[in-house]
Amino acid sequence: MPTVDFVTELLPHLKAVEVEQVSSEGRWVRVRARVAADEAACPDCGAGSRRVHSRYRRRLLDFTVGGRPTVLELRVRRFFCDQPGCGRKTFAEQVAGLTRRYARHSSGARGQLQEVAVALGGRAGERLGGRLALPTGHSTLLRWLRALLLPISAVPQVLGVDDFALRRGHVYATIPPPWVQAN
């Protein structure tokens, strides 16, 4: 059984959780862990809470280990938000840099798969993800691709039209935009 120090050296993104068990099950590596923090902050009001509502297991696809797909089974708690005026009654704890609400992939695995989606798109990205031991569907990759923020580009000041031939292969011309003054 590997020690916890070895596991956190191998998987440094798991430093915020307490790794309880690492096992090899068929072609998968399963990491069982729990959140180490005593309290969690409400996502709406930001107030910390220690009052536990319930617990459940959350499964996340994580980085590959030795070329094998890895599933992270995280024991998560739901907390009560006791702040007066806060509309949220309960909330689930999140681990910064590891989990997101409703996510089925760790943040690192999602980042890797988004890079694949940018480079290849849907079906080709799905095939490469399977080869990289990060199996996911093409529609998920396309949804993540659509959700990426595009860089803001400057408004063009001058716009030209491509060249065209006046006679076949001999004389070329360009039509300037209407706001450009001809000399």
Tab-separated table of C-alpha atoms in Angstrom:
chain	number	residue	atom	x	y	z
A	1	MET	CA	0.000	0.000	0.000
A	2	PRO	CA	1.546	3.335	-1.024
A	3	THR	CA	2.041	5.937	1.661
A	4	VAL	CA	0.097	9.198	1.629
A	5	ASP	CA	3.304	11.200	1.090
A	6	PHE	CA	4.060	9.155	-2.025
A	7	VAL	CA	0.545	9.673	-3.377
A	8	THR	CA	0.614	13.448	-2.850
A	9	GLU	CA	4.036	13.588	-4.527
A	10	LEU	CA	2.680	11.630	-7.481
A	11	LEU	CA	-0.590	13.590	-7.575
A	12	PRO	CA	0.156	17.051	-6.112
A	13	HIS	CA	-3.322	18.383	-6.930
A	14	LEU	CA	-4.655	16.118	-4.131
A	15	LYS	CA	-2.861	17.998	-1.310
A	16	ALA	CA	-6.146	19.581	-0.179
A	17	VAL	CA	-7.726	16.170	0.461
A	18	GLU	CA	-6.819	13.257	2.702
A	19	VAL	CA	-6.131	10.178	0.594
A	20	GLU	CA	-7.556	7.143	2.368
A	21	GLN	CA	-6.901	4.369	-0.156
A	22	VAL	CA	-5.392	3.810	-3.588
A	23	SER	CA	-6.312	0.602	-5.382
A	24	SER	CA	-5.937	-0.964	-8.793
A	25	GLU	CA	-9.195	-2.381	-10.110
A	26	GLY	CA	-8.842	-3.911	-13.556
A	27	ARG	CA	-7.592	-1.231	-15.902
A	28	TRP	CA	-8.666	1.586	-13.537
A	29	VAL	CA	-6.858	3.205	-10.625
A	30	ARG	CA	-9.244	4.176	-7.831
A	31	VAL	CA	-8.280	6.873	-5.309
A	32	ARG	CA	-10.562	7.192	-2.275
A	33	ALA	CA	-10.227	10.474	-0.400
A	34	ARG	CA	-12.070	12.947	1.778
A	35	VAL	CA	-11.902	16.707	2.175
A	36	ALA	CA	-9.454	17.713	4.906
A	37	ALA	CA	-10.995	21.091	5.861
A	38	ASP	CA	-13.178	21.357	8.961
A	39	GLU	CA	-15.538	23.922	7.468
A	40	ALA	CA	-16.693	25.153	4.076
A	41	ALA	CA	-17.774	28.546	2.783
A	42	CYS	CA	-21.266	29.125	1.425
A	43	PRO	CA	-21.063	29.929	-2.308
A	44	ASP	CA	-23.726	32.662	-1.992
A	45	CYS	CA	-22.858	34.624	1.150
A	46	GLY	CA	-19.290	33.406	1.777
A	47	ALA	CA	-19.897	32.613	5.448
A	48	GLY	CA	-18.139	29.562	6.851
A	49	SER	CA	-20.154	26.674	8.228
A	50	ARG	CA	-19.259	23.636	10.333
A	51	ARG	CA	-22.779	22.214	10.700
A	52	VAL	CA	-22.957	19.075	8.516
A	53	HIS	CA	-26.225	18.205	6.787
A	54	SER	CA	-25.177	14.927	5.127
A	55	ARG	CA	-22.371	13.084	3.346
A	56	TYR	CA	-22.094	11.403	-0.030
A	57	ARG	CA	-19.498	9.959	-2.415
A	58	ARG	CA	-18.634	11.882	-5.530
A	59	ARG	CA	-16.796	10.255	-8.442
A	60	LEU	CA	-14.514	12.332	-10.664
A	61	LEU	CA	-12.394	11.287	-13.626
A	62	ASP	CA	-8.870	12.471	-12.807
A	63	PHE	CA	-5.380	12.601	-14.351
A	64	THR	CA	-4.012	9.315	-15.612
A	65	VAL	CA	-1.632	7.282	-13.463
A	66	GLY	CA	0.799	5.097	-15.391
A	67	GLY	CA	-1.283	5.418	-18.550
A	68	ARG	CA	-4.364	4.071	-16.762
A	69	PRO	CA	-7.587	5.988	-16.234
A	70	THR	CA	-8.035	7.216	-12.677
A	71	VAL	CA	-11.266	7.761	-10.806
A	72	LEU	CA	-11.255	9.906	-7.690
A	73	GLU	CA	-13.910	8.880	-5.156
A	74	LEU	CA	-14.256	11.902	-2.939
A	75	ARG	CA	-16.291	11.772	0.275
A	76	VAL	CA	-18.062	15.123	0.331
A	77	ARG	CA	-20.193	16.807	2.974
A	78	ARG	CA	-23.231	19.036	2.601
A	79	PHE	CA	-23.396	21.881	5.076
A	80	PHE	CA	-26.161	24.093	6.414
A	81	CYS	CA	-25.865	27.840	5.826
A	82	ASP	CA	-27.138	29.463	9.011
A	83	GLN	CA	-26.610	33.062	7.930
A	84	PRO	CA	-29.796	35.117	8.188
A	85	GLY	CA	-30.652	36.633	4.840
A	86	CYS	CA	-28.841	33.995	2.791
A	87	GLY	CA	-31.223	32.257	0.394
A	88	ARG	CA	-29.240	29.023	0.356
A	89	LYS	CA	-30.139	26.507	3.056
A	90	THR	CA	-27.576	23.787	2.237
A	91	PHE	CA	-24.518	23.549	0.034
A	92	ALA	CA	-21.897	20.970	-0.911
A	93	GLU	CA	-18.249	21.628	-0.159
A	94	GLN	CA	-15.919	22.208	-3.106
A	95	VAL	CA	-12.151	21.738	-3.217
A	96	ALA	CA	-10.418	24.698	-4.872
A	97	GLY	CA	-8.529	23.639	-7.999
A	98	LEU	CA	-10.016	20.142	-7.934
A	99	THR	CA	-13.820	20.204	-8.077
A	100	ARG	CA	-16.562	22.319	-9.611
A	101	ARG	CA	-20.305	22.148	-9.096
A	102	TYR	CA	-21.916	19.241	-10.989
A	103	ALA	CA	-18.581	18.325	-12.621
A	104	ARG	CA	-17.699	14.732	-13.431
A	105	HIS	CA	-14.046	15.513	-14.200
A	106	SER	CA	-11.428	17.052	-11.939
A	107	SER	CA	-10.402	20.567	-12.943
A	108	GLY	CA	-7.019	19.332	-14.200
A	109	ALA	CA	-8.500	16.559	-16.331
A	110	ARG	CA	-11.056	19.015	-17.714
A	111	GLY	CA	-8.246	21.415	-18.619
A	112	GLN	CA	-6.370	18.688	-20.488
A	113	LEU	CA	-9.508	17.624	-22.342
A	114	GLN	CA	-10.338	21.231	-23.239
A	115	GLU	CA	-6.904	21.541	-24.846
A	116	VAL	CA	-7.653	18.396	-26.849
A	117	ALA	CA	-11.048	19.834	-27.848
A	118	VAL	CA	-9.467	23.103	-29.034
A	119	ALA	CA	-6.936	21.201	-31.136
A	120	LEU	CA	-9.137	18.450	-32.548
A	121	GLY	CA	-12.807	19.090	-31.857
A	122	GLY	CA	-15.429	16.459	-31.052
A	123	ARG	CA	-15.003	12.953	-32.433
A	124	ALA	CA	-11.241	13.153	-32.990
A	125	GLY	CA	-10.840	14.599	-29.489
A	126	GLU	CA	-12.940	11.760	-28.088
A	127	ARG	CA	-10.626	9.212	-29.732
A	128	LEU	CA	-7.477	10.947	-28.470
A	129	GLY	CA	-8.983	11.263	-24.977
A	130	GLY	CA	-9.560	7.508	-24.966
A	131	ARG	CA	-5.942	6.925	-25.996
A	132	LEU	CA	-4.769	9.284	-23.218
A	133	ALA	CA	-6.859	7.310	-20.676
A	134	LEU	CA	-9.232	10.268	-20.246
A	135	PRO	CA	-12.411	8.825	-21.751
A	136	THR	CA	-15.143	11.344	-22.475
A	137	GLY	CA	-17.815	11.896	-25.084
A	138	HIS	CA	-17.566	14.108	-28.150
A	139	SER	CA	-20.609	16.139	-27.155
A	140	THR	CA	-18.984	16.950	-23.795
A	141	LEU	CA	-15.858	18.176	-25.574
A	142	LEU	CA	-17.915	20.349	-27.917
A	143	ARG	CA	-19.940	21.767	-25.009
A	144	TRP	CA	-16.705	22.719	-23.203
A	145	LEU	CA	-15.344	24.200	-26.411
A	146	ARG	CA	-18.427	26.400	-26.810
A	147	ALA	CA	-18.125	27.515	-23.178
A	148	LEU	CA	-14.543	28.791	-23.600
A	149	LEU	CA	-14.237	32.563	-23.650
A	150	LEU	CA	-12.957	33.930	-26.911
A	151	PRO	CA	-10.296	36.650	-26.784
A	152	ILE	CA	-11.623	40.139	-27.430
A	153	SER	CA	-10.218	41.474	-30.662
A	154	ALA	CA	-9.882	45.095	-31.724
A	155	VAL	CA	-12.398	46.610	-34.125
A	156	PRO	CA	-10.815	46.803	-37.589
A	157	GLN	CA	-10.090	50.352	-38.779
A	158	VAL	CA	-9.634	49.515	-42.464
A	159	LEU	CA	-11.273	46.722	-44.388
A	160	GLY	CA	-10.183	45.725	-47.871
A	161	VAL	CA	-11.489	43.280	-50.422
A	162	ASP	CA	-9.329	40.586	-52.019
A	163	ASP	CA	-7.748	41.155	-55.393
A	164	PHE	CA	-9.540	40.182	-58.553
A	165	ALA	CA	-8.441	39.819	-62.182
A	166	LEU	CA	-9.633	42.283	-64.827
A	167	ARG	CA	-8.379	39.972	-67.574
A	168	ARG	CA	-7.559	36.321	-67.166
A	169	GLY	CA	-4.189	36.150	-65.384
A	170	HIS	CA	-2.878	39.590	-66.435
A	171	VAL	CA	-4.241	42.706	-64.682
A	172	TYR	CA	-5.296	42.706	-61.022
A	173	ALA	CA	-7.271	45.283	-59.028
A	174	THR	CA	-8.657	45.835	-55.517
A	175	ILE	CA	-11.870	47.552	-54.554
A	176	PRO	CA	-11.295	49.843	-51.574
A	177	PRO	CA	-13.950	50.169	-48.878
A	178	PRO	CA	-16.290	53.132	-49.366
A	179	TRP	CA	-14.892	55.174	-46.455
A	180	VAL	CA	-11.312	55.223	-47.842
A	181	GLN	CA	-10.602	58.398	-49.838
A	182	ALA	CA	-8.967	57.819	-53.219
A	183	ASN	CA	-6.129	60.228	-54.150
